[in-house]
Coordinates of C-alpha atoms in Angstrom, one line a residue:
X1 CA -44.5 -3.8 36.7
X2 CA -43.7 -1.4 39.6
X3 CA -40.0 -1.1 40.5
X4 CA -39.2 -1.8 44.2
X5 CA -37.8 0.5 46.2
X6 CA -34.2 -1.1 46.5
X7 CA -34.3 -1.4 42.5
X8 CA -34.9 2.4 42.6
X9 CA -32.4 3.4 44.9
X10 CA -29.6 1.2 43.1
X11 CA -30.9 2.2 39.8
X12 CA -30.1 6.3 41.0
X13 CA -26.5 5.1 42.6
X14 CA -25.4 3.3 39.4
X15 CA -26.8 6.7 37.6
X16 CA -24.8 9.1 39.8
X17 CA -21.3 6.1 39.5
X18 CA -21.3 7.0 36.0
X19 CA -18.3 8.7 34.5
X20 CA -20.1 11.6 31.3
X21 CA -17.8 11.6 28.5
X22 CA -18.1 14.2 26.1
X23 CA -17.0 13.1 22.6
X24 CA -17.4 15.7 19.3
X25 CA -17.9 14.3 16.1
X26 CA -17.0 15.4 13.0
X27 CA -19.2 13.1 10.0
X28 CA -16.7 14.0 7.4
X29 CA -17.3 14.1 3.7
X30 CA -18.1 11.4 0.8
X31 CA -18.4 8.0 2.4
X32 CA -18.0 9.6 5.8
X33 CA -21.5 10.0 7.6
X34 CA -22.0 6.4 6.3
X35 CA -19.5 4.8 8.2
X36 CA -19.7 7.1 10.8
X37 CA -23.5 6.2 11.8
X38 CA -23.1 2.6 12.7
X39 CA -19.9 3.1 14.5
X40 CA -21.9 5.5 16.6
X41 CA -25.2 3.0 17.1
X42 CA -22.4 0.6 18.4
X43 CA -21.1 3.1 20.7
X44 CA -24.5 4.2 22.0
X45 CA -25.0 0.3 22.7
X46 CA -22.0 0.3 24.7
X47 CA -22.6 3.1 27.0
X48 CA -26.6 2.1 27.6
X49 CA -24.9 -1.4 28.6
X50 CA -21.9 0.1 31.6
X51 CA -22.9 0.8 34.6
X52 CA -19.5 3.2 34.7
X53 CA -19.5 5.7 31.9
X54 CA -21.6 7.4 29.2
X55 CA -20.8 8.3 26.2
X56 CA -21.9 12.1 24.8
X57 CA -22.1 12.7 21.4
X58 CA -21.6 16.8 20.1
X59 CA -21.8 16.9 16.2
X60 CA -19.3 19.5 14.6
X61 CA -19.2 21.1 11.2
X62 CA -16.2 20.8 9.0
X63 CA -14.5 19.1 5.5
X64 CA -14.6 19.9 2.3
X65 CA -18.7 19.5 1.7
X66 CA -18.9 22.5 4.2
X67 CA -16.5 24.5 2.8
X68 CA -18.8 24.2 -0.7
X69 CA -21.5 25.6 0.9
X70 CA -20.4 28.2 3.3
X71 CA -16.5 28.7 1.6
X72 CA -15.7 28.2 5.3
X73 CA -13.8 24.3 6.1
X74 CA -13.1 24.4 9.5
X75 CA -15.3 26.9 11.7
X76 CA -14.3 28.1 14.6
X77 CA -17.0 26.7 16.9
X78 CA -16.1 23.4 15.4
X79 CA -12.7 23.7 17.0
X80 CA -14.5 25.0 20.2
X81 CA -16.5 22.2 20.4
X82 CA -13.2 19.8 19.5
X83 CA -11.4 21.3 22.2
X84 CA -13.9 21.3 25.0
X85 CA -14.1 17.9 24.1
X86 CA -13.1 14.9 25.8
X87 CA -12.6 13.2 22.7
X88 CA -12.8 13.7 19.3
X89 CA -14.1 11.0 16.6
X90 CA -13.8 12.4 13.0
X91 CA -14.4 10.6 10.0
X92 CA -13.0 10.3 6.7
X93 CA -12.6 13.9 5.1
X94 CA -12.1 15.8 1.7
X95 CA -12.6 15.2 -1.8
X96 CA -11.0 15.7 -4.8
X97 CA -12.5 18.0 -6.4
X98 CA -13.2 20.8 -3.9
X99 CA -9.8 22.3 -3.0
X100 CA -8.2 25.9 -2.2
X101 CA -7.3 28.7 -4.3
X102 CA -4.0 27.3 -4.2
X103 CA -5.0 24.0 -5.4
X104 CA -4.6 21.8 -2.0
X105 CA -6.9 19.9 -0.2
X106 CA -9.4 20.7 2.4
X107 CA -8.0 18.9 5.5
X108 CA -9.8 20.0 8.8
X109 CA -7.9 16.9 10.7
X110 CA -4.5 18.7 9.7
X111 CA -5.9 22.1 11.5
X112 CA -6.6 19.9 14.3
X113 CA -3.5 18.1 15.0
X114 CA -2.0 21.3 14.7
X115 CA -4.4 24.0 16.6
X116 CA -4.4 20.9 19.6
X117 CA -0.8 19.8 19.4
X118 CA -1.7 16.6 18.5
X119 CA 2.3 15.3 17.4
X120 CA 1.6 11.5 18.0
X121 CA 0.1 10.1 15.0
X122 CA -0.7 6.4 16.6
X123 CA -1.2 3.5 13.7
X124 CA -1.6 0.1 14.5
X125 CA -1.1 -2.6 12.0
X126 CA -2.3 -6.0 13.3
X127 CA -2.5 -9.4 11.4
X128 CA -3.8 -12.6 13.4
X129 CA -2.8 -15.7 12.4
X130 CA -5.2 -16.7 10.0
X131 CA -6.2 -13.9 9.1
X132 CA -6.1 -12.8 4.9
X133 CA -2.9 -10.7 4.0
X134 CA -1.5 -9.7 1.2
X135 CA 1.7 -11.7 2.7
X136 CA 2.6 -15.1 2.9
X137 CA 3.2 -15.6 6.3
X138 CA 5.1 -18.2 8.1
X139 CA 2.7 -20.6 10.1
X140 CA 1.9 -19.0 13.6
X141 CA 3.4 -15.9 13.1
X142 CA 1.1 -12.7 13.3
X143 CA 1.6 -8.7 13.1
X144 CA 0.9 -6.5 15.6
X145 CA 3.1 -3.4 15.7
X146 CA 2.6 0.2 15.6
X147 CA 3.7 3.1 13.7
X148 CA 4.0 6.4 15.9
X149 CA 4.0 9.3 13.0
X150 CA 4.7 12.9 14.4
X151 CA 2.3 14.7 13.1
X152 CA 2.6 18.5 13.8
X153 CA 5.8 19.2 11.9
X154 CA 8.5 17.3 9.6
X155 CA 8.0 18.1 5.9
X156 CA 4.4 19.1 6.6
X157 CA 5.4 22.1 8.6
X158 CA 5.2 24.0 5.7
X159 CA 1.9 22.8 4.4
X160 CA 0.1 25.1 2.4
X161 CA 2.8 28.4 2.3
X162 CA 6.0 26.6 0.8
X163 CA 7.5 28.7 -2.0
X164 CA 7.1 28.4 -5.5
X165 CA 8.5 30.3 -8.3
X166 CA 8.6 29.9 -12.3
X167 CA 11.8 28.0 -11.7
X168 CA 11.8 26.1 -8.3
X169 CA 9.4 25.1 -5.1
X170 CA 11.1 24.6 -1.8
X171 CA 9.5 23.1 1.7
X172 CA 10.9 23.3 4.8
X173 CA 11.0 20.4 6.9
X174 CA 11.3 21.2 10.9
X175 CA 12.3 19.1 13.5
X176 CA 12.7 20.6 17.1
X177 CA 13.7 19.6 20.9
X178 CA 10.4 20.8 22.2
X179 CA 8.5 18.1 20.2
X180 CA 10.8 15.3 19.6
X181 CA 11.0 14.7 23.5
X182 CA 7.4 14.9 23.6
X183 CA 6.8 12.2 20.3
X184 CA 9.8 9.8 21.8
X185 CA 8.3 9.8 25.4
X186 CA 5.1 8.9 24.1
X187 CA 6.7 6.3 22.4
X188 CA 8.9 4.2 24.9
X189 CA 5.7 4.4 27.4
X190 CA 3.8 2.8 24.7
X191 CA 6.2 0.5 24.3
X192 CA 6.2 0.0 28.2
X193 CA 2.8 -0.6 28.5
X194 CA 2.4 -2.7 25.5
X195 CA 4.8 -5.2 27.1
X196 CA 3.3 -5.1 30.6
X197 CA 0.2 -6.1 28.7
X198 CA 1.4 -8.8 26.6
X199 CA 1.2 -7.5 23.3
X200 CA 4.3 -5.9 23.0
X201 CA 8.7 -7.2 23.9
X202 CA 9.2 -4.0 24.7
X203 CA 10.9 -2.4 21.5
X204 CA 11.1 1.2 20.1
X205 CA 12.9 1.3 16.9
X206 CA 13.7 5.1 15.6
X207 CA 12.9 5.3 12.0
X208 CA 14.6 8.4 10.2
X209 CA 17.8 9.1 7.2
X210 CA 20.0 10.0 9.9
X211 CA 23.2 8.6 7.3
X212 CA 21.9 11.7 5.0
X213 CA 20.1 14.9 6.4
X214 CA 21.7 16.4 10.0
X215 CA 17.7 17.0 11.4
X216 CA 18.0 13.5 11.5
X217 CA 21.3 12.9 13.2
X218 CA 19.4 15.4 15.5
X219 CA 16.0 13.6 15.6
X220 CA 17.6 10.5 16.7
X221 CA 20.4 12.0 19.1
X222 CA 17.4 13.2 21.0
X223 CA 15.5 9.5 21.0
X224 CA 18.8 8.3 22.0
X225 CA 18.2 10.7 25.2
X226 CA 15.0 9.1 26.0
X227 CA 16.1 5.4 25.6
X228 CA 18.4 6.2 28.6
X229 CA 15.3 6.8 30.9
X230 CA 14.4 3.5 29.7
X231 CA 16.5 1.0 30.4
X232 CA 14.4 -1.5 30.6
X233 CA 13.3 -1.7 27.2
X234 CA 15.0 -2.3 23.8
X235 CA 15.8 0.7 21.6
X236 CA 17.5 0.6 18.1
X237 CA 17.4 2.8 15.1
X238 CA 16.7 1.6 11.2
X239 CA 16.9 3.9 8.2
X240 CA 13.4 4.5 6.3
X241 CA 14.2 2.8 3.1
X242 CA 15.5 -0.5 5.1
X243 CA 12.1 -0.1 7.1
X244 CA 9.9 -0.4 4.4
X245 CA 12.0 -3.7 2.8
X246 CA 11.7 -5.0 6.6
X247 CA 8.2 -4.4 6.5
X248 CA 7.8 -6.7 4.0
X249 CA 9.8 -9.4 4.6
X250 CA 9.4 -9.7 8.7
X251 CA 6.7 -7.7 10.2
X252 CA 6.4 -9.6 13.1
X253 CA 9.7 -8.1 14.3
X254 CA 8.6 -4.9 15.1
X255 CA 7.1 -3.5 18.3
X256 CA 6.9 -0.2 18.4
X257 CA 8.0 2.3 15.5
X258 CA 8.5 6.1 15.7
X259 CA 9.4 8.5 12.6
X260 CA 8.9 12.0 11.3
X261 CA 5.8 13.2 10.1
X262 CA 6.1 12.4 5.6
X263 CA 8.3 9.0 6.3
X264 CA 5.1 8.0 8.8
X265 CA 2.7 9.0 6.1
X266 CA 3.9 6.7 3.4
X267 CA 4.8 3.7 6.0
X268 CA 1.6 3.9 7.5
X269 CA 0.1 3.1 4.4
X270 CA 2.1 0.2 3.8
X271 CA 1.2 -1.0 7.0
X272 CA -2.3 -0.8 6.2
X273 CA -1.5 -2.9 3.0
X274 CA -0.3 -5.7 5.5
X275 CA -3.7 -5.7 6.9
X276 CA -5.3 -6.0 3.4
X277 CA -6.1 -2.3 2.6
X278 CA -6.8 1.2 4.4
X279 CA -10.5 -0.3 5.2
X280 CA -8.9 -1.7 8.2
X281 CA -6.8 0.6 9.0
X282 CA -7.4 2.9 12.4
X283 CA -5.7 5.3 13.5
X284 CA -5.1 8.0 16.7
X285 CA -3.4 11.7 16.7
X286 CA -2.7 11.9 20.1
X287 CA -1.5 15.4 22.4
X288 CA -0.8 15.7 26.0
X289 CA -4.6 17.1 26.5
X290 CA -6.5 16.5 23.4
X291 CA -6.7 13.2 21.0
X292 CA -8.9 12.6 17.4
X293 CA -9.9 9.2 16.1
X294 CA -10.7 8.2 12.4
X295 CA -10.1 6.1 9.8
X296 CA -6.4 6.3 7.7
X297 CA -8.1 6.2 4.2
X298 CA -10.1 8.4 2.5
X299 CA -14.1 9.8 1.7
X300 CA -14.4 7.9 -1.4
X301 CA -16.7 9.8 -2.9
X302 CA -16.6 7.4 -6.1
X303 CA -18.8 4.6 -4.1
X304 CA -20.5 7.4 -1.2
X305 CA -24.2 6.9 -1.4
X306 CA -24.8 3.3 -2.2
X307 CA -24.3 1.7 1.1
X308 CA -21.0 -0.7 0.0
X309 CA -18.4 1.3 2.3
X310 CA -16.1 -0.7 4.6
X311 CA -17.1 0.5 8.4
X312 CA -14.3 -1.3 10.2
X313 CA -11.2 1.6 10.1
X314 CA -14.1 3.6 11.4
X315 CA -15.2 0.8 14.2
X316 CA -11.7 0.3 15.1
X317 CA -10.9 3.5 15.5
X318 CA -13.8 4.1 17.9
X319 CA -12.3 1.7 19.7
X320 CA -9.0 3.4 20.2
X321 CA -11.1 6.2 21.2
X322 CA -12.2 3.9 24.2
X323 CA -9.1 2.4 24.9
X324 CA -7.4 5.7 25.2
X325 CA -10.7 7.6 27.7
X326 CA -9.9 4.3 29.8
X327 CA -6.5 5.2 30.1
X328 CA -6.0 8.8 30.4
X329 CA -8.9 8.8 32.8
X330 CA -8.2 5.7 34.7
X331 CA -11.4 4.0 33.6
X332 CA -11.0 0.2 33.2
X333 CA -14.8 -0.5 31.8
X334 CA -13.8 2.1 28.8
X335 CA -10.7 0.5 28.5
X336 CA -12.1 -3.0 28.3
X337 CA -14.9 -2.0 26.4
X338 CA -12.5 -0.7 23.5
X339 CA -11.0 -3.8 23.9
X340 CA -14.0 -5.8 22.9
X341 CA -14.8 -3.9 20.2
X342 CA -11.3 -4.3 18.3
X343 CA -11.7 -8.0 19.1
X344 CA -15.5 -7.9 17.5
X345 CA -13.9 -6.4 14.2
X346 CA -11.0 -9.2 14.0
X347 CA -13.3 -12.0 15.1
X348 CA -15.5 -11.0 12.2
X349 CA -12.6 -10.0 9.5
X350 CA -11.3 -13.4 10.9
X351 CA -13.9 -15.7 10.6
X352 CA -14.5 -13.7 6.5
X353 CA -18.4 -13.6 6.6
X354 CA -19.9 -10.3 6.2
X355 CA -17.0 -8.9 4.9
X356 CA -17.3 -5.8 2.4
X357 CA -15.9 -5.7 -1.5
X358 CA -12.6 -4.7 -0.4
X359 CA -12.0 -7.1 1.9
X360 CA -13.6 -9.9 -0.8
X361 CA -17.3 -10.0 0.4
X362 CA -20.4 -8.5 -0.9
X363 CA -21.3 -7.2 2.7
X364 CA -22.8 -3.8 2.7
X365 CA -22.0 -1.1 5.4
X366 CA -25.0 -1.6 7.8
X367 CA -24.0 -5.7 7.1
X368 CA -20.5 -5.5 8.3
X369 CA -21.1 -3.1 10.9
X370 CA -24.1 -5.3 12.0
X371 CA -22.1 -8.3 12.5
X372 CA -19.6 -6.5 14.8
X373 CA -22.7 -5.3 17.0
X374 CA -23.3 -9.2 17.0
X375 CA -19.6 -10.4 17.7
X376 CA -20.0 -8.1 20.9
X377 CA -22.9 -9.3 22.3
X378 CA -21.9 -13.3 22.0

């Protein structure tokens, strides 16, 4: 059947309203490009459905299965293409077994938090009521907090040239001005908008050992700093080690955390043990131009190849990735589109069909992801 006219002319004015976002995409290594092809099928389905935005996809080269063929891990017109990017999804990366002269891993999405100056690592950790845990939790009480790492610096600022002798190895952590304010302003605006949304009371709690090491008497005088342009919201402080206990026993008390970069490394795994394991575990690294998107655990290259890989980190990231274009750019469908998708993945984690061995099902990858693509459209 013929189009009419009018449908024509609307059809080229809802062509020329929508917004062209330009995303790169890194497939990662092991268990990576398996996750990372229904994530993207879901977010091709979403941008044929708006009327506002489409999505681009770029592919980029990089991880430790590229640096085995070429001896090269990150190359340079992979960064390019990250850079000119809009946004950048990247999937699990590295294995074990393919590592530097010096015996560490290949981690492109290190290069890239630092090349970009990516120093908020975002981490959400969210439990609904219901919902399997490795916790007990009190009737009606759910999780839903998240862990700001900074990501550029801290103890990893030496990564990969620390010294090492026959008789000792020394690290230097680094803490400065320049990022801190940066990290802690990301953080109470968070926090901000988290409680103008609902989701949130509007609490910033300053993880860090400020009783021991002076960088942290420094780290938090400077968070202190930023409270005071805050008033409006609650700031406190806790030490690490009390964290983690806390954690445990009364997750639903935090809002918003923020810590260096090696204390938000290990808590953000523990936060994804709340949940029930890395597999559902998302996560952001976020600049003031730039942000990547990817799952917190790792390429599993023990199970890559036979299909049984949790999608969901991978899926929820994406949706991050949506959340955040929506935001930065002013763009409510992206925003509320991410917001579907995260509510697709906990409807079905919720509901415990189709979920994958980790989780307790059988589902395979193309199964889980399947019934998010389902949960969206219903």
């Amino acid at each position: 059947m013929l189009l009419s006219r009018y449908e024509c002319e609307t059809g080229r004015i809802r062509a020329k309203m929508k917004k062209t976002y330009d995303v790169a995409v890194f497939h990662g290594d092991g268990i990576g490009p398996e996750i990372m092809a229904p994530t993207l099928e879901i977010l091709r389905e979403l941008s044929r459905s708006s009327s506002t935005y489409e999505l681009v996809f770029t592919d980029a080269s990089a991880g430790a299965g590229h640096y085995a063929k070429t001896g090269e891990s990150f190359p340079a017109g992979s960064l390019e293409t990250a850079r000119n990017a809009d946004a950048i999804l990247l999937s699990a990366m590295g294995l074990p077994d393919v590592r530097y002269p010096d015996g560490t891993e290949i981690s492109p999405q290190i290069d890239l938090r630092k090349q970009l100056g990516l120093f908020a690592g975002v981490r959400p950790v969210k439990v609904r009521s219901g919902q399997m845990t490795p916790l007990a939790l009190p009737p009606e009480k759910e999780i839903d907090f998240v862990l700001i790492r900074e990501s550029t610096e801290g103890l990893f600022f030496t990564q990969g040239t620390g010294e090492v002798t026959e008789h000792e190895a020394r690290e230097t952590l680094l803490i400065t001005r320049e990022v801190s304010e940066k990290l802690f302003r990301f953080a109470f605006e968070l926090a901000k908008n988290r409680k103008r949304t609902g989701r949130g009371r509007g609490r910033v709690t300053c993880v860090d050992k400020a009783n021991v090491f002076r960088a942290f008497a420094f780290f938090r005088s400077m968070f202190d700093a930023e409270a005071d342009h805050f008033p409006e919201l609650q700031a406190d402080h806790a030490y690490v080690d009390a964290t983690a206990l806390w954690m445990v026993q009364k997750p639903w008390e935090f809002d918003v955390l923020v810590t260096e970069n090696m204390f938000g490394d290990i808590l953000s795994d523990l936060g994804a043990g709340l949940m029930g394991g890395l597999g559902l575990a998302p996560s952001a690294d976020i600049g003031l131009n730039h942000a990547v998107f990817q799952p917190c655990h790792g390429s599993a290259p023990d199970i890559a190849g036979q299909g049984i890989a949790n999608p969901f980190a991978m899926i929820l990231s994406a949706a991050m990735m949506l959340e955040w274009l929506g935001l930065t750019h002013d763009h409510p469908g992206l925003s509320n589109d991410g917001e579907r998708l995260r509510e697709a993945v906990e409807k079905v984690t919720a509901n415990g069909q189709n979920l994958t061995r980790d989780l307790g099902g059988t589902a395979g990858t193309q199964d889980a992801a399947s019934s998010v693509l389902e949960a969206l459209r219903t």
